[in-house]
Coordinates of C-alpha atoms in Angstrom, one line a residue:
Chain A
X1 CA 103.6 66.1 94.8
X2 CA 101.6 68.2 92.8
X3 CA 98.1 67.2 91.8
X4 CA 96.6 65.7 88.6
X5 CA 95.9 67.3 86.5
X6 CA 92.0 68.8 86.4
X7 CA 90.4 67.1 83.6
X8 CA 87.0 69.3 84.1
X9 CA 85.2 72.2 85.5
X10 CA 83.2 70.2 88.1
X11 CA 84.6 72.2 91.0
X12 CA 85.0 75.9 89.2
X13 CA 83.8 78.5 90.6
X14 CA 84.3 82.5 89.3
X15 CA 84.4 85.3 91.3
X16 CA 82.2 87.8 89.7
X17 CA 84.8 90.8 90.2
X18 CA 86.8 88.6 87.7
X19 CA 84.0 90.1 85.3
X20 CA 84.1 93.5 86.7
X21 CA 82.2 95.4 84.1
X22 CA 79.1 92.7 84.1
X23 CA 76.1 92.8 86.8
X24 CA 75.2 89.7 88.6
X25 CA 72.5 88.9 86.1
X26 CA 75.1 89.3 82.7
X27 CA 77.5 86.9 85.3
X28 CA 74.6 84.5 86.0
X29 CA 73.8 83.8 81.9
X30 CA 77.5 83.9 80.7
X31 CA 78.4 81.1 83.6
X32 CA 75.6 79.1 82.9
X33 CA 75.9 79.4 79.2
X34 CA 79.6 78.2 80.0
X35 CA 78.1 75.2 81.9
X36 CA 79.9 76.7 84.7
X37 CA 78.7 75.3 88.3
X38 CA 79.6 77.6 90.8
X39 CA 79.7 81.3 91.5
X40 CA 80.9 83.4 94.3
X41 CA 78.9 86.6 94.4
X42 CA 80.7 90.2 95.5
X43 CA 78.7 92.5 97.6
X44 CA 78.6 95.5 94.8
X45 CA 76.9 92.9 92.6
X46 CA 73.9 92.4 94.6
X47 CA 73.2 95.4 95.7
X48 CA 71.5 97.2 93.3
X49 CA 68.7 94.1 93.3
X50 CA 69.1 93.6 96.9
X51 CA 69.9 89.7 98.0
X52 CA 66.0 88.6 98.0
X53 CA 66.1 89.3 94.3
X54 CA 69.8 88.2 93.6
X55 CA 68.8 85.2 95.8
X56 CA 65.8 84.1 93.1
X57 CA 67.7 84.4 90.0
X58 CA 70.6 82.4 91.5
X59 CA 68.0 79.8 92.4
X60 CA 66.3 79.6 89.2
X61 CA 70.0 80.0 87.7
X62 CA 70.9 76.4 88.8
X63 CA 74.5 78.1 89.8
X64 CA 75.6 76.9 93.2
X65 CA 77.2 79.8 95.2
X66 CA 80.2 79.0 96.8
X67 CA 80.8 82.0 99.0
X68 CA 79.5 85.7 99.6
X69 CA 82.8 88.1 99.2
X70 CA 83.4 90.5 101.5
X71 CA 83.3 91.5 105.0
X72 CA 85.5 92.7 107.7
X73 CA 87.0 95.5 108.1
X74 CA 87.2 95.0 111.8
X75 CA 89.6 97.7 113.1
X76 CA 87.8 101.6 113.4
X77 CA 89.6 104.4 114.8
X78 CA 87.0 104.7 117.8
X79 CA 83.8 102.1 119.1
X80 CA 80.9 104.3 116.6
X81 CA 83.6 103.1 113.4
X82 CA 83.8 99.3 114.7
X83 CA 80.1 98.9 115.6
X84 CA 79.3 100.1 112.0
X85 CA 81.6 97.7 110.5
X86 CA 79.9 95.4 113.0
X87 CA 76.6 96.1 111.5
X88 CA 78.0 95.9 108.2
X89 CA 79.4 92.5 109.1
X90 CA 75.6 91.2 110.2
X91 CA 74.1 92.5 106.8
X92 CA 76.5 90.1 105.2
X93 CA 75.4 87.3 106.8
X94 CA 71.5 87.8 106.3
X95 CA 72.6 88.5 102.6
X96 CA 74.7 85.3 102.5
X97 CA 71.6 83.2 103.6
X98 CA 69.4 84.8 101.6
X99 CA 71.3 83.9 98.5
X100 CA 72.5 80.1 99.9
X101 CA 75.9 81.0 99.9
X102 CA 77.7 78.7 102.4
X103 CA 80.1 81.3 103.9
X104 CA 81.2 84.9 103.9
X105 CA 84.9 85.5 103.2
X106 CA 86.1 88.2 105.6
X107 CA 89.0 90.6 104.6
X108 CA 90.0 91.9 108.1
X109 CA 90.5 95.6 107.6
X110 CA 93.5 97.9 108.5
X111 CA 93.6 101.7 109.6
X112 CA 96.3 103.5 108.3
X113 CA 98.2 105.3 111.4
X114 CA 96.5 102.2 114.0
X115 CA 99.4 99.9 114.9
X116 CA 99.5 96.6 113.8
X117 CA 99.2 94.7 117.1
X118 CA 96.1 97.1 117.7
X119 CA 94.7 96.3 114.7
X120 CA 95.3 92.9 115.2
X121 CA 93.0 92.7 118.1
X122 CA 90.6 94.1 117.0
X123 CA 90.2 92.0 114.4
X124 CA 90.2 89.0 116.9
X125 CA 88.0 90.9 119.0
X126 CA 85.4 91.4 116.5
X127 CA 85.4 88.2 114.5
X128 CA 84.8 86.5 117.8
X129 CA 82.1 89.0 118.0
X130 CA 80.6 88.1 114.9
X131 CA 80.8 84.1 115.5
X132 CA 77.7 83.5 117.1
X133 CA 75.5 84.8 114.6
X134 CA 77.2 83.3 112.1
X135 CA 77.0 80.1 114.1
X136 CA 73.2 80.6 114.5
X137 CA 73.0 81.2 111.1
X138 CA 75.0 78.6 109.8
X139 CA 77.7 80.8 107.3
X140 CA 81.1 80.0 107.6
X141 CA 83.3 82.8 108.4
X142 CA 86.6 82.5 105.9
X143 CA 89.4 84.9 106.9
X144 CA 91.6 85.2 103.9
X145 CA 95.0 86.5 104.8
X146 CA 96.2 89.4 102.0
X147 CA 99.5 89.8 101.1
X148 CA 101.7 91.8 103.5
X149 CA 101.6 94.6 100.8
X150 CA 97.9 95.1 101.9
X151 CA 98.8 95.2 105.5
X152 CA 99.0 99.2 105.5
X153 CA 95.0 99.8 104.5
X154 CA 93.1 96.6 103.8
X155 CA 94.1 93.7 106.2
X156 CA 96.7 93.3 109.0
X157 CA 96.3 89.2 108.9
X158 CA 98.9 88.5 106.3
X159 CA 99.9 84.6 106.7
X160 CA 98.2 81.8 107.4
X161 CA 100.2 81.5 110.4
X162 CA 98.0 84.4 111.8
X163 CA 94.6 83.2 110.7
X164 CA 95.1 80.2 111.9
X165 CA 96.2 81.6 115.6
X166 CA 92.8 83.1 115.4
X167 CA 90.9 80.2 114.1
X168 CA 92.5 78.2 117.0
X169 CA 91.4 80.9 119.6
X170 CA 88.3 80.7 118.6
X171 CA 87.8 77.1 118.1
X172 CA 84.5 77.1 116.4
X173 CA 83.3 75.3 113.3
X174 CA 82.2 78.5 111.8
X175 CA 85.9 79.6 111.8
X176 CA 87.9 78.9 109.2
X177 CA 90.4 80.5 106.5
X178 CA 90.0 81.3 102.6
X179 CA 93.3 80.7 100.7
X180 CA 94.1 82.8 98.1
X181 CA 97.2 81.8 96.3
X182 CA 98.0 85.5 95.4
X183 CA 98.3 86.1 98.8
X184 CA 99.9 83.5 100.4
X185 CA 102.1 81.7 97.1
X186 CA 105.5 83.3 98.8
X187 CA 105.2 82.0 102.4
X188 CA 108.0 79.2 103.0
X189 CA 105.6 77.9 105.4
X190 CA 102.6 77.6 103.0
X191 CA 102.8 74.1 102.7
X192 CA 103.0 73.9 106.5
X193 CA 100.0 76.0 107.0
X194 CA 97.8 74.3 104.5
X195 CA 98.4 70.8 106.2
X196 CA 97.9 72.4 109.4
X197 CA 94.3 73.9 108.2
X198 CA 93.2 70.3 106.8
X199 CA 94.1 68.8 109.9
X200 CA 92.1 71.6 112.1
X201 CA 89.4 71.5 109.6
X202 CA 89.5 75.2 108.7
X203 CA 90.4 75.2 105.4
X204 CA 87.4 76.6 104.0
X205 CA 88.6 77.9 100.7
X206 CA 90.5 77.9 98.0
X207 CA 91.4 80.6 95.3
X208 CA 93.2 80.9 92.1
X209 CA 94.6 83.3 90.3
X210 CA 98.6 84.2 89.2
X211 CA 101.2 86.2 90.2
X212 CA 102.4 88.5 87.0
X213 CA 106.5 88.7 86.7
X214 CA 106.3 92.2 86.7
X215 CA 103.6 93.1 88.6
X216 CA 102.5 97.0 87.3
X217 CA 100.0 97.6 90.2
X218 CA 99.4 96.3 93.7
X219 CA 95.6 95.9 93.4
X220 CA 94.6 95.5 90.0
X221 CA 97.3 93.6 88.1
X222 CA 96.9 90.2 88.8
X223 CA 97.2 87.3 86.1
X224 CA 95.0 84.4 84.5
X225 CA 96.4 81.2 85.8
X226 CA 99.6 80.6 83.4
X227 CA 100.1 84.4 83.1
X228 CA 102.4 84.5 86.4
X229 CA 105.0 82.4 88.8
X230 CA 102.6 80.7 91.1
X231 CA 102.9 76.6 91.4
X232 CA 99.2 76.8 90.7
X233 CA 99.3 72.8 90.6
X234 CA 101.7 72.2 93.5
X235 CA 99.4 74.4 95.8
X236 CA 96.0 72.7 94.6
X237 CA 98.0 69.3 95.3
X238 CA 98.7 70.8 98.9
X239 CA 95.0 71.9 99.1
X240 CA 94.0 68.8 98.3
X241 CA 96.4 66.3 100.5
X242 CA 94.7 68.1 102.8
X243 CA 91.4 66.9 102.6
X244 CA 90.2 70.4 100.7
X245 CA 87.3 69.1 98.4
X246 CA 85.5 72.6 97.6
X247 CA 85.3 74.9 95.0
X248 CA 88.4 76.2 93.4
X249 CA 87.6 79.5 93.4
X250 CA 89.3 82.1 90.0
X251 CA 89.5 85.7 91.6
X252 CA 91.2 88.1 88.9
X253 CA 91.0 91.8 89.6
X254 CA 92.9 93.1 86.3
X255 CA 92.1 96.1 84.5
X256 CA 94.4 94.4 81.6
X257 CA 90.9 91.8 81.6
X258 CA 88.5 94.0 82.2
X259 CA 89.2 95.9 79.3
X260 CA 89.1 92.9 76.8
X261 CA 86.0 90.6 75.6
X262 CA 84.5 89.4 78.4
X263 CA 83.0 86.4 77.4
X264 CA 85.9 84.9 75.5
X265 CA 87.1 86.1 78.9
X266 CA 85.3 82.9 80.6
X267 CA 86.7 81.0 77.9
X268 CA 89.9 81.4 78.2
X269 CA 89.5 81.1 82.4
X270 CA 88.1 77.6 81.2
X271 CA 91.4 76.9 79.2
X272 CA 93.8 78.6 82.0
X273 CA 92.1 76.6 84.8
X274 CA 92.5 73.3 83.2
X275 CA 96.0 73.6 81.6
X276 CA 97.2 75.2 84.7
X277 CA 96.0 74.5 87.9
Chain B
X1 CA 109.0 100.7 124.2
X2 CA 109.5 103.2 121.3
X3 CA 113.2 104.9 121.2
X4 CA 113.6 108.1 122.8
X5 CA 114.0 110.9 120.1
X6 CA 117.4 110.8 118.2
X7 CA 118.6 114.4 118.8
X8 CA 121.7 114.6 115.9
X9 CA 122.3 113.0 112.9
X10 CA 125.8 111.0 114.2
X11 CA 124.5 107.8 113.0
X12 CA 123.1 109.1 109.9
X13 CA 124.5 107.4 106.7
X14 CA 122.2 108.5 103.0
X15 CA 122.7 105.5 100.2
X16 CA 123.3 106.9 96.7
X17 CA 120.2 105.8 95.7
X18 CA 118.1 108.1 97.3
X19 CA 120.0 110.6 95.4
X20 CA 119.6 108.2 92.2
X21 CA 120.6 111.7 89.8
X22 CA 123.6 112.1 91.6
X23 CA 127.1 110.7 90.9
X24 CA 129.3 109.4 94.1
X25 CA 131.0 112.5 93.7
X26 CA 128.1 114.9 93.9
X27 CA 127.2 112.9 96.8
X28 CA 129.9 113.4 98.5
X29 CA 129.9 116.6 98.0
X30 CA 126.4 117.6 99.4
X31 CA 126.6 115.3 102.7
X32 CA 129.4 116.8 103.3
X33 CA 128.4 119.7 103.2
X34 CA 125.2 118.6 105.4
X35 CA 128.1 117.5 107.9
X36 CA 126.5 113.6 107.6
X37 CA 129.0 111.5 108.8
X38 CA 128.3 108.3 107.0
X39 CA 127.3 107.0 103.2
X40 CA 126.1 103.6 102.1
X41 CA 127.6 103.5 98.3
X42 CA 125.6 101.5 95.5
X43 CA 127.6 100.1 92.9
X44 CA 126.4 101.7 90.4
X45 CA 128.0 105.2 91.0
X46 CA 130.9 103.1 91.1
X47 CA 131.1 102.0 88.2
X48 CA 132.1 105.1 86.4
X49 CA 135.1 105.9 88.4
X50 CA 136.3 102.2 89.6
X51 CA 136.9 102.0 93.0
X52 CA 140.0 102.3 93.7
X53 CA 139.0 105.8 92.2
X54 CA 135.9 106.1 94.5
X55 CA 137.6 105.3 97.5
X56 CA 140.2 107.7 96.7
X57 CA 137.6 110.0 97.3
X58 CA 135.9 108.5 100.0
X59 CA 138.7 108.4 101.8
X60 CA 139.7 112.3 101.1
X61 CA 135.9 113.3 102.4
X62 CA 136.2 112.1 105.7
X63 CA 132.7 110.3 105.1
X64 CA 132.2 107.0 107.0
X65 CA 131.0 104.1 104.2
X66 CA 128.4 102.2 106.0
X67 CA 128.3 99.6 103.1
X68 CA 128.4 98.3 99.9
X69 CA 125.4 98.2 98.1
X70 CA 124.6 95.6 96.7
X71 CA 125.3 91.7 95.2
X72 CA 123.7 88.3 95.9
X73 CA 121.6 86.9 93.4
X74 CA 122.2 84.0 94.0
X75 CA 119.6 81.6 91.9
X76 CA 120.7 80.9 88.7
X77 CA 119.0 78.5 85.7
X78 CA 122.3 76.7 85.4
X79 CA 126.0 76.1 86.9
X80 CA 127.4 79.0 84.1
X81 CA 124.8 81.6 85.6
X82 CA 125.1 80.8 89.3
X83 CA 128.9 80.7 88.7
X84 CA 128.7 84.5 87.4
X85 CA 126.9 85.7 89.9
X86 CA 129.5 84.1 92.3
X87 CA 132.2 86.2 90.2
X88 CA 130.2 89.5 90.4
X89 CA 130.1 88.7 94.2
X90 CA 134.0 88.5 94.6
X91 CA 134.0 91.5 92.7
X92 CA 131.9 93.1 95.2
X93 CA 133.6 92.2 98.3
X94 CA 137.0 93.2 96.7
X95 CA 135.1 96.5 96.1
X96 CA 134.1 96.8 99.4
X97 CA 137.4 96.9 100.3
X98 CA 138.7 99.0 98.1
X99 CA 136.1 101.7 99.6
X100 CA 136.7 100.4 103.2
X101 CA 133.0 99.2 103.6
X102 CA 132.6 96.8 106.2
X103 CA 129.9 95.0 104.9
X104 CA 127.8 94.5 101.6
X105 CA 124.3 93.8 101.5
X106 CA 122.7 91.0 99.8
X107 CA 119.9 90.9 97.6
X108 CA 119.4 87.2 97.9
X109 CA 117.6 87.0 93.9
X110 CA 115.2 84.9 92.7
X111 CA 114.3 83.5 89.2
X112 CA 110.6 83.4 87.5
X113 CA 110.0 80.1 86.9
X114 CA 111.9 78.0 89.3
X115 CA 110.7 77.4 92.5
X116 CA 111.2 79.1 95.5
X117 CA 112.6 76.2 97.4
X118 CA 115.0 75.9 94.8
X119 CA 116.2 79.3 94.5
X120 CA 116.2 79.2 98.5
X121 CA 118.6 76.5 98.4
X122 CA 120.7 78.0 95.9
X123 CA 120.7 81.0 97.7
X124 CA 121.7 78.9 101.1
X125 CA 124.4 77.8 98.7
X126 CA 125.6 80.8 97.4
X127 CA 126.3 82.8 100.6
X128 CA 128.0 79.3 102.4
X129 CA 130.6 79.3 99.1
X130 CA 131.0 83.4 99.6
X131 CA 131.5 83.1 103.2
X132 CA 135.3 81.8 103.2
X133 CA 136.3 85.1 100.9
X134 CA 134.6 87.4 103.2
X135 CA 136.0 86.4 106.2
X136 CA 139.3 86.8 104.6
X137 CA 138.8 89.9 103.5
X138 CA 136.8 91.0 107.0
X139 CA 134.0 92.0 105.0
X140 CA 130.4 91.2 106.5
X141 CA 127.6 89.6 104.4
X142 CA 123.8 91.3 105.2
X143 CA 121.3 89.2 104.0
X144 CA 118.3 91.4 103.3
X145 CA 115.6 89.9 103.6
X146 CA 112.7 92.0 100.1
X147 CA 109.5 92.3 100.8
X148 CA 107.3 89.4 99.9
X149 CA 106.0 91.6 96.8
X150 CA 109.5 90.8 95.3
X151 CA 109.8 86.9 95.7
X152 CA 109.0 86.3 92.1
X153 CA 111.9 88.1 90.7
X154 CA 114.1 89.9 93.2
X155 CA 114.6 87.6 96.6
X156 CA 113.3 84.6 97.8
X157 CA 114.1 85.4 101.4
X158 CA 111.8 87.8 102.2
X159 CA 111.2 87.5 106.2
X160 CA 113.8 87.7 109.1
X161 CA 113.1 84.3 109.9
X162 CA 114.4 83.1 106.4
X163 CA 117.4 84.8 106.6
X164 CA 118.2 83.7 110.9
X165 CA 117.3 80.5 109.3
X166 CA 120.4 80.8 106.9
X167 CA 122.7 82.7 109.8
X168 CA 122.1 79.8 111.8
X169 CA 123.0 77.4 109.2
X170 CA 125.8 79.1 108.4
X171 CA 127.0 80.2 111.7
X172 CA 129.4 82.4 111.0
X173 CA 130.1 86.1 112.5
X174 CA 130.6 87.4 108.7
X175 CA 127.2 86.4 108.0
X176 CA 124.2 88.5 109.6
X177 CA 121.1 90.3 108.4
X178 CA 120.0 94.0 107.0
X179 CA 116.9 94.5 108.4
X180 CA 114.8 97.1 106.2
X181 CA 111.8 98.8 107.5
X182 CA 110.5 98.8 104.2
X183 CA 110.9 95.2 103.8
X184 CA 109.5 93.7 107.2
X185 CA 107.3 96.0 109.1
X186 CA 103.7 94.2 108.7
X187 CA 105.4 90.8 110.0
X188 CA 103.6 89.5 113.2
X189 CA 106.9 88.3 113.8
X190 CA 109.2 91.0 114.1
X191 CA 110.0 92.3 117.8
X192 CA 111.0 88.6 118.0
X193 CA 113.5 88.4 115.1
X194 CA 114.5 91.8 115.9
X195 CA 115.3 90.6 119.3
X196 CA 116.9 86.8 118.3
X197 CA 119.2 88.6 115.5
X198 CA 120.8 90.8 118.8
X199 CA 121.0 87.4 121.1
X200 CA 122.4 86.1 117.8
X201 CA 125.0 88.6 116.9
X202 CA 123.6 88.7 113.3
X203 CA 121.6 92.9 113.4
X204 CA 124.5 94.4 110.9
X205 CA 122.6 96.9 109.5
X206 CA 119.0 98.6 109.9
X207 CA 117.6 100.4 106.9
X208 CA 115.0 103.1 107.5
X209 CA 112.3 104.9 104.9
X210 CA 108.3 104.7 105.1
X211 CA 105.6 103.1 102.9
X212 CA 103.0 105.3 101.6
X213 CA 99.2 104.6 101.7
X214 CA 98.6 104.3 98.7
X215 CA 101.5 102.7 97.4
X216 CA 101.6 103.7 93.4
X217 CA 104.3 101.2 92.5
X218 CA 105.8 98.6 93.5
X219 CA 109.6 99.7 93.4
X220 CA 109.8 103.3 93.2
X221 CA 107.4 104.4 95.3
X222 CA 108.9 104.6 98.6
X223 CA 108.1 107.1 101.4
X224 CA 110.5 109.5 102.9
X225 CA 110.2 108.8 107.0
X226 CA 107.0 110.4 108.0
X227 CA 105.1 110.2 104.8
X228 CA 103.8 106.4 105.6
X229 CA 102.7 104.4 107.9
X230 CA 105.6 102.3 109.5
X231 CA 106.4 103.0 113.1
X232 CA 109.8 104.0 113.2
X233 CA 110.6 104.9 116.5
X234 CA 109.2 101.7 117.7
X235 CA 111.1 99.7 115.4
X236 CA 114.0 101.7 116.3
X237 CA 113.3 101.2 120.0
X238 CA 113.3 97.2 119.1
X239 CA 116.7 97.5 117.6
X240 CA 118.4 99.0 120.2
X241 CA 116.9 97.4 122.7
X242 CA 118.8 94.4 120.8
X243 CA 121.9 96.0 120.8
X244 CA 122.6 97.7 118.2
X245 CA 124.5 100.6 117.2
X246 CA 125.3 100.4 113.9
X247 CA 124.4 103.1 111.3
X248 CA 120.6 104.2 110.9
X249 CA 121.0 104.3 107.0
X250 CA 117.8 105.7 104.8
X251 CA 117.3 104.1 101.8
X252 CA 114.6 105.7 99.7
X253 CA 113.6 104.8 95.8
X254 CA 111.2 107.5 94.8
X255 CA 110.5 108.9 91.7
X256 CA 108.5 111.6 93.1
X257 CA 111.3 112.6 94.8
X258 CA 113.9 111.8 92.4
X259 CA 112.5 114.6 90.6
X260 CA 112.8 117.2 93.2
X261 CA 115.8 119.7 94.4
X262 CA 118.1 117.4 95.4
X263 CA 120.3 119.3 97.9
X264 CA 117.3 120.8 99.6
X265 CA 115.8 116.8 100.0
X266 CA 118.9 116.2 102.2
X267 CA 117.9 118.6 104.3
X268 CA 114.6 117.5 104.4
X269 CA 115.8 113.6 105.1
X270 CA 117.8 115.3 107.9
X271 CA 114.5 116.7 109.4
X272 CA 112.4 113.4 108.7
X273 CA 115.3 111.7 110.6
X274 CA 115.4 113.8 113.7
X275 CA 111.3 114.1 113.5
X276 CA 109.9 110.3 113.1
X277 CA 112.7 108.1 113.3

């Protein structure tokens, strides 16, 4: 079944790579002005403040932060390249806490020329690695699974099926996978995996966007919710019958966007989200 | 284990559309003249000539025809559409005799708009009401599973699972798979489909090229072997470690190097071949 439809923005959250060409602070006043709650913060955002300072302003903001985006990038050609990615991976976590953002959402990393299965375990290796900090801490750890055509240079965990293999490896409570329907709309297990993650209490996150029929570039083409072929509502209903009761999450990375009016841009992700999701 | 290294080209069959300038005819001509034993012939440098016309030719070259590319389809927004697919279908098997192809491949289709489980059934459909005619005719149907960056418009299987899901349904020895590098090299799951479809009797054809890092676009942009990152050999090794010894056809859509020298790219697919593969 899918779900009801949303009748407000109680639970939106934007990704502020959906408004590319703003800093956190032009991101921080055009949500807020919106009436917007939530806001999950990219790394290149905060890093010409530094978290401290992007931490304040979110505070004073009101804006809840639903996640920190992105980590990862386990797999390095030799132990110097996976201990700096390891290093990487612990700056992320003092920057989640420092701005209250709940979790970090990892994207696992791929070398190209490593084989898969090595790659693979590495990334097991290392997020089991990073757990205990993240445990003392208290930030989830999301792994979002990327679409297969990612698998050559960005992640080599492409399902759910394979996060959640990890997740149930692991076993911790810090564990847990981030949902992206872009990612994961095409699996004929999806609906499988979602129930699965509800029941194993590692559904951590959920994230909208659309799938564009045709899509003219793998990274930065992807559509406002309405714009594409994803059953945007029958996957929230999944989400949802799953226990999921978290932010839903709008992720665009479209240079199509980008190049328009951005703040009838968070209009329109306002309209989108509640026609369509 | 990978394969050892091929050391001649005697299983060697080029489709047409790596040589999308070329008529069948100029085809032809330069593999033979390569001394490649085999071709896999796409329907649309068919057309022209008919086939009766083409397999005339065929037939006079000596060239092997690995298959018939390709029909399927399947999904349609009503009985009228799916019915004319089901006619372009019979077309293509009677085609496929015509050339003396003992197979044609199946590009399952899919449909913006309707839902995948839908256009999965439909596709289920399709292939059970096309299997009588091809095993009258002795011509074998390869479904292939796309890549899941095509599920929106192009196929709604897109893993080997999907499609031994349908062979086992279907359970007939005219109905097997076309496993494309292209299409399923990042899935966790491969060795082990690889491995079922020999147990199964179902591995009718294996499809080689490479995917490039960075991938410019999503349909043309395909790698001659060597120029990406998808471990041949090994898949190779999988293969025939399940039995098979069909053709080893290559399959590349490349714009890049549709707008090369033509004849001197077969030599150089000859050299990729006997290098990586």
């Amino acid at each position: 079944m899918p779900a009801s439809r949303l009748t407000d923005t109680s639970r939106l959250a934007i990704h502020t790579m959906t408004h590319k060409p703003w800093s956190l602070e032009q991101c921080i006043r055009e949500y807020s002005r919106a009436h917007l709650p939530g806001i999950t913060v990219w790394r290149n955002v905060l890093a010409p403040m530094g978290a401290p300072a992007a931490g304040k302003m979110l505070r004073d903001s009101g804006l809840e932060v639903a996640a920190l985006v992105r980590c990862g990038f386990f797999p390095g050609r030799d132990p110097p390249a996976r201990a700096l990615a390891m290093d990487d991976n612990r700056r992320a976590i003092d920057e989640a806490s420092e701005i209250a953002a709940p979790m970090v959402v990892l994207v696992c990393g791929a070398v190209p020329g490593m084989s898969l299965p090595d790659a693979r375990k590495q990334i097991r290796d290392g997020i089991a690695q990073l757990e205990p900090l993240a445990a003392e801490r208290k930030i989830k750890l999301a792994i979002e699974p990327l679409h297969p055509m990612y698998a050559a240079d960005r992640s080599a965990i492409n399902t759910m099926k394979q996060a959640r293999e990890i997740c149930q490896a692991l076993n911790s409570p810090w564990v847990g996978i981030a949902c992206d329907v872009y990612h994961v709309w095409w699996d004929p297990d999806l609906e499988t995996e979602i129930r699965l993650a509800g029941e194993q209490k590692t559904l951590f996150a959920f994230h909208l966007c659309d799938w564009r029929v045709q899509t003219r570039d793998l990274l930065n083409d992807r559509g406002l919710m309405g714009d594409g072929c994803i059953p945007l509502r029958t996957i929230r209903g999944w989400v949802e019958d799953a226990g999921f009761r978290g932010w839903n999450e709008v992720e665009i990375f479209s240079t199509e966007q980008w190049a328009r009016d951005q703040v009838e841009y968070v209009q329109r992700i306002q309209r989108a989200y509640l026609q369509h999701c």
